[in-house]
GROMACS .gro file of N, CA, C and O in nm:
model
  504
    1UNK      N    1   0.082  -0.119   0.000
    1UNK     CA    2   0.000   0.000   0.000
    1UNK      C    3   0.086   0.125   0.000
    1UNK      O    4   0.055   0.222  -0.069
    2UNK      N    5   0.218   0.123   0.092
    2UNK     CA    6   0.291   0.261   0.073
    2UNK      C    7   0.315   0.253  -0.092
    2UNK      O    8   0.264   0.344  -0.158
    3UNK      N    9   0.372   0.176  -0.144
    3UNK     CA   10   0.441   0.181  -0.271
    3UNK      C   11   0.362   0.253  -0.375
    3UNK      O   12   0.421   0.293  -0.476
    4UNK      N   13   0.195   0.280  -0.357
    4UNK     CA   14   0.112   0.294  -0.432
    4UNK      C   15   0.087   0.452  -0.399
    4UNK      O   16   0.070   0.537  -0.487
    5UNK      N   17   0.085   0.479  -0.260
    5UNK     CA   18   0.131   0.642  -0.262
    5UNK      C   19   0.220   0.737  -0.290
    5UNK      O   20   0.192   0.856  -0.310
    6UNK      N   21   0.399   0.659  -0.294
    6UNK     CA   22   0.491   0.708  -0.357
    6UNK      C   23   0.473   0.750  -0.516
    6UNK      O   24   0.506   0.860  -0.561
    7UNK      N   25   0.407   0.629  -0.603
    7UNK     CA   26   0.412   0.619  -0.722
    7UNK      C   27   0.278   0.785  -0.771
    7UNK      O   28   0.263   0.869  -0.859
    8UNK      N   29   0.242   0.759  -0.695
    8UNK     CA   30   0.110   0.882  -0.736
    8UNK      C   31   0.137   1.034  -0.699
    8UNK      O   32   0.097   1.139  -0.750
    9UNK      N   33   0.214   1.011  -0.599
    9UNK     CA   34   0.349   1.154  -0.589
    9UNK      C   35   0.393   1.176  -0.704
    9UNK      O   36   0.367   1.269  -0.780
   10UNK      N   37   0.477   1.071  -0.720
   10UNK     CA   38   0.568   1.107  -0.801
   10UNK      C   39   0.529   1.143  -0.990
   10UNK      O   40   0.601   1.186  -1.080
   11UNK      N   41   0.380   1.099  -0.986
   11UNK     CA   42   0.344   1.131  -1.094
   11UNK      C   43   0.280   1.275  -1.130
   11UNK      O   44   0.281   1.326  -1.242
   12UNK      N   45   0.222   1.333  -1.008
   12UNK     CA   46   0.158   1.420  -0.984
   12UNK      C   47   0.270   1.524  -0.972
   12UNK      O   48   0.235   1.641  -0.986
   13UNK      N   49   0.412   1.498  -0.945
   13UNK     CA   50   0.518   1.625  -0.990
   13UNK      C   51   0.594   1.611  -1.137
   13UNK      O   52   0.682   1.677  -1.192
   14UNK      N   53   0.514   1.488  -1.174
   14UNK     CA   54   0.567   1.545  -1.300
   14UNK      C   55   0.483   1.611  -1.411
   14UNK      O   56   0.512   1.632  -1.529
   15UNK      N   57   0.353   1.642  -1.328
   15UNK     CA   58   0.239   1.668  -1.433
   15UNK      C   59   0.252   1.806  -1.394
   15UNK      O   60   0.216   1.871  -1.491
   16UNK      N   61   0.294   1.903  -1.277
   16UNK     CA   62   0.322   1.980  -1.261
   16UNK      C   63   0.416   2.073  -1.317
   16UNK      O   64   0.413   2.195  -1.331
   17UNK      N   65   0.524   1.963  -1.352
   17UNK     CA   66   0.647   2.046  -1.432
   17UNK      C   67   0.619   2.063  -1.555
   17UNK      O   68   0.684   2.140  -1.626
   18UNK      N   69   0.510   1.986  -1.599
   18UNK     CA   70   0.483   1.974  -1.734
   18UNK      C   71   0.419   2.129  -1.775
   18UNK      O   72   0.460   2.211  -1.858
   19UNK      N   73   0.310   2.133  -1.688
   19UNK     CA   74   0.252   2.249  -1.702
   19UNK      C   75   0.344   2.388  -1.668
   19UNK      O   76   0.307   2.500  -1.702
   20UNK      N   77   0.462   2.362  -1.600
   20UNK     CA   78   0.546   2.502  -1.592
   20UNK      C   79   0.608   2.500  -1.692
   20UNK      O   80   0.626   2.614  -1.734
   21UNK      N   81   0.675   2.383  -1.787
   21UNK     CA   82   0.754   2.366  -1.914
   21UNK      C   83   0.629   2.423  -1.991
   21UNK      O   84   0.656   2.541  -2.012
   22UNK      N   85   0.531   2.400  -2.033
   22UNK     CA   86   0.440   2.456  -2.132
   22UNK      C   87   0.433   2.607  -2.117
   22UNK      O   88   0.411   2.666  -2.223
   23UNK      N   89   0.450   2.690  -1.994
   23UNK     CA   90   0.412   2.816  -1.999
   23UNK      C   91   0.509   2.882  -2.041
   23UNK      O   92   0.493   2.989  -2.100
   24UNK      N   93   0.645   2.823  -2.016
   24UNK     CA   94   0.753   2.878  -2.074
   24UNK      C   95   0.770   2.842  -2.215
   24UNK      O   96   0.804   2.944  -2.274
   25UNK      N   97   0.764   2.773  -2.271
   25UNK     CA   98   0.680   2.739  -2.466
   25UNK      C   99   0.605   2.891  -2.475
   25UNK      O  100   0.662   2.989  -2.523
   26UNK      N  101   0.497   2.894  -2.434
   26UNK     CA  102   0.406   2.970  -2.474
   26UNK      C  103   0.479   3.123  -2.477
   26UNK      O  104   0.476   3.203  -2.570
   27UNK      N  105   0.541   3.137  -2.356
   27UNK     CA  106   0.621   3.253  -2.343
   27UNK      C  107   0.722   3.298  -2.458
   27UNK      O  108   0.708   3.386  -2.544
   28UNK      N  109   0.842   3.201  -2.430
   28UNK     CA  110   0.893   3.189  -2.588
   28UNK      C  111   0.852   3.219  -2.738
   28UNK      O  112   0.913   3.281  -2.825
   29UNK      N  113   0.670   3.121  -2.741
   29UNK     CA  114   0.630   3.161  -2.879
   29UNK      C  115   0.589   3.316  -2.873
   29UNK      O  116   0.597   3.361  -2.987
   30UNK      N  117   0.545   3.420  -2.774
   30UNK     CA  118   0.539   3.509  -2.792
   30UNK      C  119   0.619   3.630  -2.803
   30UNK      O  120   0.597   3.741  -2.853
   31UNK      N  121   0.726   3.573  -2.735
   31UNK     CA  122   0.853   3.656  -2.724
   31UNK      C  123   0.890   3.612  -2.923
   31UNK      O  124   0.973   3.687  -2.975
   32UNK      N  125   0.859   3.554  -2.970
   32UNK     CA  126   0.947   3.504  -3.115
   32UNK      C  127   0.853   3.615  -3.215
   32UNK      O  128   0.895   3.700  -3.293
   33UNK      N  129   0.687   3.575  -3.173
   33UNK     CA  130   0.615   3.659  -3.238
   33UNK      C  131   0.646   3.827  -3.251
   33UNK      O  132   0.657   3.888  -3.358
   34UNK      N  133   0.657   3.887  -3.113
   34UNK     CA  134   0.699   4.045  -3.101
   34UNK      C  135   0.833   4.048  -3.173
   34UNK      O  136   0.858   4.151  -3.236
   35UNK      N  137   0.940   3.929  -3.170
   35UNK     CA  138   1.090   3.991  -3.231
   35UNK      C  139   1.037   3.987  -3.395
   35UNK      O  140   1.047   4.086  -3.467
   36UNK      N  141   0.994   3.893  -3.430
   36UNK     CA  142   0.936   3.855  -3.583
   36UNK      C  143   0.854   4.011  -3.646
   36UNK      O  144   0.904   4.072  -3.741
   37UNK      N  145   0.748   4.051  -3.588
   37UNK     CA  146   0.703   4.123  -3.599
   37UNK      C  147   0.804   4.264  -3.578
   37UNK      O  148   0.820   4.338  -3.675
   38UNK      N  149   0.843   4.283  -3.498
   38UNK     CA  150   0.946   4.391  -3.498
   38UNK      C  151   1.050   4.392  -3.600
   38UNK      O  152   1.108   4.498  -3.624
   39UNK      N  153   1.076   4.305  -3.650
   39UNK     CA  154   1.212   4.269  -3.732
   39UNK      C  155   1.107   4.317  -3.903
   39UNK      O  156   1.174   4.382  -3.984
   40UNK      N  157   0.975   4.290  -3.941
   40UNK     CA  158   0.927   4.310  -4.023
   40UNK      C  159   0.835   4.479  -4.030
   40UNK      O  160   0.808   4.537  -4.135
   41UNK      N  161   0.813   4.512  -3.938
   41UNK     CA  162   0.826   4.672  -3.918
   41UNK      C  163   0.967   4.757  -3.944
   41UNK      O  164   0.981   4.851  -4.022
   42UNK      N  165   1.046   4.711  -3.874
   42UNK     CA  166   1.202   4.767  -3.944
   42UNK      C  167   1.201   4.739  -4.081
   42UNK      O  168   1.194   4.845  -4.143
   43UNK      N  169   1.207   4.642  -4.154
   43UNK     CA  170   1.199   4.609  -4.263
   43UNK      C  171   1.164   4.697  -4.400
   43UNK      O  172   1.227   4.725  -4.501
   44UNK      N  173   0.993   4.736  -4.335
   44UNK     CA  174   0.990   4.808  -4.440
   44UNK      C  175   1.053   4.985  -4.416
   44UNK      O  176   1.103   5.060  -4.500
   45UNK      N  177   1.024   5.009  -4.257
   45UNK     CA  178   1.012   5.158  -4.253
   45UNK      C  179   1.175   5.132  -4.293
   45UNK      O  180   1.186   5.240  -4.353
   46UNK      N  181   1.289   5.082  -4.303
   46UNK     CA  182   1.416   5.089  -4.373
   46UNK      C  183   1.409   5.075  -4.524
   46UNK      O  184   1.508   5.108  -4.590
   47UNK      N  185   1.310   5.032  -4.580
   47UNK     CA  186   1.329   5.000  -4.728
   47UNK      C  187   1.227   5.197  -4.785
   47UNK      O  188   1.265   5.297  -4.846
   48UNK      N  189   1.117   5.164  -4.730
   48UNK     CA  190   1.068   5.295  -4.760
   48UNK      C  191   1.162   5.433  -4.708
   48UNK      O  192   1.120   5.542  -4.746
   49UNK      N  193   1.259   5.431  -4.641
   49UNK     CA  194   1.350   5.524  -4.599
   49UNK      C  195   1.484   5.535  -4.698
   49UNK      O  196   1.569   5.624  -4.704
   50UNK      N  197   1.477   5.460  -4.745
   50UNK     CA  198   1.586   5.449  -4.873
   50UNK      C  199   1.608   5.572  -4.981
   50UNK      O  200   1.499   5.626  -5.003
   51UNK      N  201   1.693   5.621  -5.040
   51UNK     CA  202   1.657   5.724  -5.116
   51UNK      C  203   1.592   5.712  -5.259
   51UNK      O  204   1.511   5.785  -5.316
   52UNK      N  205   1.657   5.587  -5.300
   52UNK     CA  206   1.608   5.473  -5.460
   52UNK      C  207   1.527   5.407  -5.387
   52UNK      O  208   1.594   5.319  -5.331
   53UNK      N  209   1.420   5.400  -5.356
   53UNK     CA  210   1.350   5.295  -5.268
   53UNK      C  211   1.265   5.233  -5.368
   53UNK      O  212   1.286   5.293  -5.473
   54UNK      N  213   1.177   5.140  -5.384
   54UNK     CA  214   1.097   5.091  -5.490
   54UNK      C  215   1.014   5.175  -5.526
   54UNK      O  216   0.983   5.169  -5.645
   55UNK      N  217   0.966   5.253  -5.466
   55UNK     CA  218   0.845   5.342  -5.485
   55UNK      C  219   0.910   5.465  -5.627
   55UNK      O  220   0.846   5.496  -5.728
   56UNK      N  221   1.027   5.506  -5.594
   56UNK     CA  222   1.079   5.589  -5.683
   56UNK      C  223   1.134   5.545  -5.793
   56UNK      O  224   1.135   5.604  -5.900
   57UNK      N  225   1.186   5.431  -5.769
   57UNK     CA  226   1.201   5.323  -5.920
   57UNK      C  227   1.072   5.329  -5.993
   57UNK      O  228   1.071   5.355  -6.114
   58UNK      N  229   0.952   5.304  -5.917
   58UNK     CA  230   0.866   5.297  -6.048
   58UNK      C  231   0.806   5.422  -6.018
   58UNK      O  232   0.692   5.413  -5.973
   59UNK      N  233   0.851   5.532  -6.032
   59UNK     CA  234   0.774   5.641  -6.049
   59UNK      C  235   0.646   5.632  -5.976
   59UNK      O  236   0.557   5.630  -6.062
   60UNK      N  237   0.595   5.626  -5.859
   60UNK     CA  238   0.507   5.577  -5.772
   60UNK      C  239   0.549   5.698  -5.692
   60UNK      O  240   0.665   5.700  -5.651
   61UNK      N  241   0.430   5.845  -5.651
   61UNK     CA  242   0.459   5.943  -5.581
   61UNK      C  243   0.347   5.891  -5.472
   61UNK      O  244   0.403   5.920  -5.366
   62UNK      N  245   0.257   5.848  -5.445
   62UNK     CA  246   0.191   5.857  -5.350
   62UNK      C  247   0.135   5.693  -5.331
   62UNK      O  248   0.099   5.624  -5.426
   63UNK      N  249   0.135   5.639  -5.156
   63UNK     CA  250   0.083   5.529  -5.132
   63UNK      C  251   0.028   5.545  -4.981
   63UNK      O  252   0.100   5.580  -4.887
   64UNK      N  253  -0.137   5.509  -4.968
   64UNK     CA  254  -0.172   5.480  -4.831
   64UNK      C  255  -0.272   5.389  -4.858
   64UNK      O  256  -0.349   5.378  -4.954
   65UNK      N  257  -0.261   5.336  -4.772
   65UNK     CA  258  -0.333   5.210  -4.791
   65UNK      C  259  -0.337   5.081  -4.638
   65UNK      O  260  -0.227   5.067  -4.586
   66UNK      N  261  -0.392   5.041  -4.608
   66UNK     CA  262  -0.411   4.917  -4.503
   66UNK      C  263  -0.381   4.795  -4.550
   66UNK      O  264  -0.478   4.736  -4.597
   67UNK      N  265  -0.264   4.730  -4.554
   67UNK     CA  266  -0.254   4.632  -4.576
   67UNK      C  267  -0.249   4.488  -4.486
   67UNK      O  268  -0.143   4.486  -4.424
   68UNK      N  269  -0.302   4.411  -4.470
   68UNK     CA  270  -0.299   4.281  -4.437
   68UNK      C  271  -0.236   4.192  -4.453
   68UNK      O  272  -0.296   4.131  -4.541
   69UNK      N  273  -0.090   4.100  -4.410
   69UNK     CA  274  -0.025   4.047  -4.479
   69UNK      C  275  -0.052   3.874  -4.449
   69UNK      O  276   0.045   3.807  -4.411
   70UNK      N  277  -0.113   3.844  -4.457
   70UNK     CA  278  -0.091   3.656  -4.392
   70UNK      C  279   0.015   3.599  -4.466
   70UNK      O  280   0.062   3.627  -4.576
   71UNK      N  281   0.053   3.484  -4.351
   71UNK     CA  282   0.219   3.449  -4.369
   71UNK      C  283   0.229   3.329  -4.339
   71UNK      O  284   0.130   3.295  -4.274
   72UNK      N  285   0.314   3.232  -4.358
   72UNK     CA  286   0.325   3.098  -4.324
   72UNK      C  287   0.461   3.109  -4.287
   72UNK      O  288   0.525   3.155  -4.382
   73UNK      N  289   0.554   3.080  -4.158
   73UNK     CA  290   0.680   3.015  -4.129
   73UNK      C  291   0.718   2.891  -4.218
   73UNK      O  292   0.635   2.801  -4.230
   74UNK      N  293   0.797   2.885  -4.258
   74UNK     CA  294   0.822   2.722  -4.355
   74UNK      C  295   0.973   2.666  -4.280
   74UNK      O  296   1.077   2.712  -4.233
   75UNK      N  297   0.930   2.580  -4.295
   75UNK     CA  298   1.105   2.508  -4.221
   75UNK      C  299   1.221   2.557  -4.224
   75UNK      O  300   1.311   2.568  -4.141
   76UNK      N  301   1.209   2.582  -4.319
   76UNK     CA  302   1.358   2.644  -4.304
   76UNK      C  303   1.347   2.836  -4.221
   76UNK      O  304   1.432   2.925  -4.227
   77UNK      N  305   1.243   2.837  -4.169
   77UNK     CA  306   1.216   2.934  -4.072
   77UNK      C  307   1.206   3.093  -4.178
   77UNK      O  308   1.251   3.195  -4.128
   78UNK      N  309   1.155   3.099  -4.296
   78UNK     CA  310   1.178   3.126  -4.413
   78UNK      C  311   1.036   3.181  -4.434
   78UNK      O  312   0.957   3.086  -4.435
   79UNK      N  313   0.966   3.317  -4.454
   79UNK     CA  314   0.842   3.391  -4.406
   79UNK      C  315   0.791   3.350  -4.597
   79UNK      O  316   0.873   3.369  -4.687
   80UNK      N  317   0.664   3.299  -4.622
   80UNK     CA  318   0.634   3.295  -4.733
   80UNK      C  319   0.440   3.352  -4.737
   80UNK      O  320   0.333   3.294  -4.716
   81UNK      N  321   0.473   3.467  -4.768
   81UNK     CA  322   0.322   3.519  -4.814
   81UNK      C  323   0.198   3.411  -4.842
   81UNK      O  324   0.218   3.317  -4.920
   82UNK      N  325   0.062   3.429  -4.773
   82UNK     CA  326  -0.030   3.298  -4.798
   82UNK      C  327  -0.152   3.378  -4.854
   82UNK      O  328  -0.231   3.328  -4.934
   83UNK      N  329  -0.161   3.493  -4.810
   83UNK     CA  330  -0.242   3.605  -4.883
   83UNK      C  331  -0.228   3.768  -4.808
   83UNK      O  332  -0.200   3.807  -4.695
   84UNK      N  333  -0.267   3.845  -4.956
   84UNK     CA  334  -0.240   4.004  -4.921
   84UNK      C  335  -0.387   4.061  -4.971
   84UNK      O  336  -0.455   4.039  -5.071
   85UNK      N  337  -0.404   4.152  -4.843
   85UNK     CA  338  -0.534   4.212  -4.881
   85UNK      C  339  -0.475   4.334  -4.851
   85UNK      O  340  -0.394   4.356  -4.762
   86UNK      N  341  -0.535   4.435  -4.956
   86UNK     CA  342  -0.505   4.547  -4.985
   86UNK      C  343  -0.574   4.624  -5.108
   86UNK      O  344  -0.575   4.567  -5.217
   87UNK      N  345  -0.638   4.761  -5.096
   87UNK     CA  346  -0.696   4.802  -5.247
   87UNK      C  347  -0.619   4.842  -5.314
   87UNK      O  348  -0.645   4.807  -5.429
   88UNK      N  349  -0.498   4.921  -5.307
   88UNK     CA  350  -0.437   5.033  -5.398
   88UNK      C  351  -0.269   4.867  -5.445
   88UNK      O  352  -0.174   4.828  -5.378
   89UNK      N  353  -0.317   4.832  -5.571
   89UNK     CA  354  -0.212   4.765  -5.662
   89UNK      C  355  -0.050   4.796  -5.633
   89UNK      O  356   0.041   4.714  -5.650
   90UNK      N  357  -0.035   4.922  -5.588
   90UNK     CA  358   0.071   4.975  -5.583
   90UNK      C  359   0.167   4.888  -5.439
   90UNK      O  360   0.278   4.840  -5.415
   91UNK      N  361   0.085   4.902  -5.398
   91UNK     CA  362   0.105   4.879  -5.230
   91UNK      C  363   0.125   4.750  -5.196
   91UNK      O  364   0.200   4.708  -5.108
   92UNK      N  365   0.030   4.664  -5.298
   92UNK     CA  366   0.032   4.516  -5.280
   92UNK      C  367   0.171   4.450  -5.384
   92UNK      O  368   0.197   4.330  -5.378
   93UNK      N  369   0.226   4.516  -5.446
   93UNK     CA  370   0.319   4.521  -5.574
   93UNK      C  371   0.438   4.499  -5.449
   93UNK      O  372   0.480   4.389  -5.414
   94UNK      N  373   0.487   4.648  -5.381
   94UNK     CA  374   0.532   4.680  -5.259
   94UNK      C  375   0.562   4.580  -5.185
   94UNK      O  376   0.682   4.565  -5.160
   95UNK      N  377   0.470   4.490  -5.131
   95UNK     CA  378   0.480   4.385  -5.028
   95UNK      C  379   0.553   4.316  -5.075
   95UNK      O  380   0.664   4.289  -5.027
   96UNK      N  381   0.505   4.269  -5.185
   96UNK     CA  382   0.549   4.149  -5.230
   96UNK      C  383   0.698   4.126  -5.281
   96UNK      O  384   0.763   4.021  -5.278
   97UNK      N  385   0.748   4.293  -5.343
   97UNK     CA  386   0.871   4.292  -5.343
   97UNK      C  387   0.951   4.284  -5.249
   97UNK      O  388   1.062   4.261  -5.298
   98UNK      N  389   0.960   4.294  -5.094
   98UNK     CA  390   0.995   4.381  -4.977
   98UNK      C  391   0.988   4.195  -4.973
   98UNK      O  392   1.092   4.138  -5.005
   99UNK      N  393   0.891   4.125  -4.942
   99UNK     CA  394   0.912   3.960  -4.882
   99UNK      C  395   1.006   3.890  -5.011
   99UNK      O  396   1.068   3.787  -4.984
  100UNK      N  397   1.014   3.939  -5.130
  100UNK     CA  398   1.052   3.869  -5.195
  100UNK      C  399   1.244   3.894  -5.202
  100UNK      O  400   1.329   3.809  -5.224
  101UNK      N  401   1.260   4.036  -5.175
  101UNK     CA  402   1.403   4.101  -5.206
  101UNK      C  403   1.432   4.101  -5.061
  101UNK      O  404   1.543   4.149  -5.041
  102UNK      N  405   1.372   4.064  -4.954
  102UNK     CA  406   1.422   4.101  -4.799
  102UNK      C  407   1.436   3.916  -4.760
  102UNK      O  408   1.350   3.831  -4.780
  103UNK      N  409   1.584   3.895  -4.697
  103UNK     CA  410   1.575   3.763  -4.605
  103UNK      C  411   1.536   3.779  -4.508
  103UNK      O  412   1.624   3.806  -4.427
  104UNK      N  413   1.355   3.776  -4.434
  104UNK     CA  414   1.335   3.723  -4.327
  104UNK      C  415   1.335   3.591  -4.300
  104UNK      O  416   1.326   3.487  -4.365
  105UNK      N  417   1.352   3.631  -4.160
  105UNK     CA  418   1.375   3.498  -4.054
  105UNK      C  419   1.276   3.456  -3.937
  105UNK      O  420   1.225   3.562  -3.902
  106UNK      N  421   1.229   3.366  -3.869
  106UNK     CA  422   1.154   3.354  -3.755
  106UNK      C  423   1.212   3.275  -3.708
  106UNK      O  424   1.283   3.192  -3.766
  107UNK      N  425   1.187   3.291  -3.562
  107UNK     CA  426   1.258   3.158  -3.461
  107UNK      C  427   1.181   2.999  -3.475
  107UNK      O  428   1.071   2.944  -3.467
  108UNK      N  429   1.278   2.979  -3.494
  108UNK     CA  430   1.202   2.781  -3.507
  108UNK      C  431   1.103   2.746  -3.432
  108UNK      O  432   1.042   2.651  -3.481
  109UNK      N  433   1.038   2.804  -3.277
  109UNK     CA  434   0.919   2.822  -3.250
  109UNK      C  435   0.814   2.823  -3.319
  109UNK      O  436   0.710   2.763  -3.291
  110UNK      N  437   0.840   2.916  -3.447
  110UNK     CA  438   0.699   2.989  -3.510
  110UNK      C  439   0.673   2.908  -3.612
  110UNK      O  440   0.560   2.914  -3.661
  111UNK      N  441   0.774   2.809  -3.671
  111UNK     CA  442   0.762   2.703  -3.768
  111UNK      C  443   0.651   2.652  -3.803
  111UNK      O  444   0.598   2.632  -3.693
  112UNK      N  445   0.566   2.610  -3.894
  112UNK     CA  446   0.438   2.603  -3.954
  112UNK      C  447   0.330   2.646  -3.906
  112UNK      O  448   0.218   2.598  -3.922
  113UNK      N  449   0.362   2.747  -3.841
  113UNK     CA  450   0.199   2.818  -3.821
  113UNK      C  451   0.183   2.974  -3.920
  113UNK      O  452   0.274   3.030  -3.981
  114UNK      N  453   0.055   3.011  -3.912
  114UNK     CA  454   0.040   3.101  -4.003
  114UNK      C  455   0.009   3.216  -3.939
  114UNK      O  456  -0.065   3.208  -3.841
  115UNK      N  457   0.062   3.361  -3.987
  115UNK     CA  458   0.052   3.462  -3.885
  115UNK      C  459  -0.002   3.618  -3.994
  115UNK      O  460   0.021   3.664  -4.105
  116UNK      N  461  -0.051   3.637  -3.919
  116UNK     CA  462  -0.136   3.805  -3.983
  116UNK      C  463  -0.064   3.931  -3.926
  116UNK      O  464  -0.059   3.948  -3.804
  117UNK      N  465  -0.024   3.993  -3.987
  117UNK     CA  466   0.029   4.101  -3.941
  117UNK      C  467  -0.050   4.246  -4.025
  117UNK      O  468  -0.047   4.264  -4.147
  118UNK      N  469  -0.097   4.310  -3.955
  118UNK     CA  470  -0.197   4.450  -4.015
  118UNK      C  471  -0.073   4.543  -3.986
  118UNK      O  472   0.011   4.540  -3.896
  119UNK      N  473  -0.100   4.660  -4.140
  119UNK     CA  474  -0.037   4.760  -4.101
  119UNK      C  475  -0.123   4.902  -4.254
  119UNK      O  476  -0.201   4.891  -4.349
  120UNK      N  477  -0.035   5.025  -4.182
  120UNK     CA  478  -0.098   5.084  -4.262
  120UNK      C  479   0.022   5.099  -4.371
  120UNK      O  480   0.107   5.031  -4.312
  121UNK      N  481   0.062   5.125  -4.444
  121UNK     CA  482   0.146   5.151  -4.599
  121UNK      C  483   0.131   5.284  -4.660
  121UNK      O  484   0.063   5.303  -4.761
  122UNK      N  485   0.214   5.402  -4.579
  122UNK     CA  486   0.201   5.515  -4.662
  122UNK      C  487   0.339   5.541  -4.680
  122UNK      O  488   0.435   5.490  -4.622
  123UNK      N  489   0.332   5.661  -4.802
  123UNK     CA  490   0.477   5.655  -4.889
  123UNK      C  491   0.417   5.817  -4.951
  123UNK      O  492   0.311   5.816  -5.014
  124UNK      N  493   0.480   5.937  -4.930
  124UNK     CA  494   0.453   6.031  -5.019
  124UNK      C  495   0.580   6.042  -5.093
  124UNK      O  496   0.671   5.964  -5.064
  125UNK      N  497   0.594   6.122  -5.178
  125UNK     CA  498   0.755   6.166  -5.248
  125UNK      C  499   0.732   6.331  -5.202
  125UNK      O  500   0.624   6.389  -5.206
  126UNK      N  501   0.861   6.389  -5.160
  126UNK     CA  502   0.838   6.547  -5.142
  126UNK      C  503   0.910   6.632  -5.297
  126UNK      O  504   0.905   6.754  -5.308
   0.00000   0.00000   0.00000
């Protein structure tokens, strides 16, 4: 009969650690999400800060617009566009160059899940 109370201890601390190992996961995946996301805000406000920036390559003086970007992590931790909502052509042109000419990265955390990032997309020329 003791042997049968040890064993139920000892299971009951490991179901405990389990649940402190998971919160620190969860922590992690959010800490990966804010660097991911931060790393893709730099991204563009550095590409739109450029003096040749794409916008002035194609003769493109004005852009505002709300864009929506959904995204898939792929194994090789490698950001691949899954859909762009956006009205103004210009803007959605924009994205696509910026994911296509930029190496992002995500932490191996974020690996096959799919992530939305909203932003607004303005660009004047002075």
């Amino acid at each position: 009969m003791r042997t049968q109370k040890i064993t139920m201890m000892v299971i009951a601390f490991f179901m405990m650690t389990g649940l402190v190992a998971a919160g620190e996961t969860e922590s992690a995946v959010n800490m990966a999400k804010k660097d991911l996301y931060q790393e893709i805000k730099t991204c563009f406000k550095d590409d739109i800060n450029k003096p040749f920036n794409y916008f002035y390559q194609n003769n493109i003086n004005r852009v505002d617009d709300r864009v929506q970007i959904c995204f898939v992590v792929d194994h090789d931790q490698s950001l691949r566009i899954v859909r762009l909502r956006c009205d103004d052509p210009d803007a959605r042109d924009y994205v696509k160059h910026v994911f296509k000419n930029r190496t992002l990265t995500a932490d191996s955390v974020l690996v096959g899940k799919a992530y939305i990032v909203n932003m607004t997309l303005r660009y004047g020329a002075k």
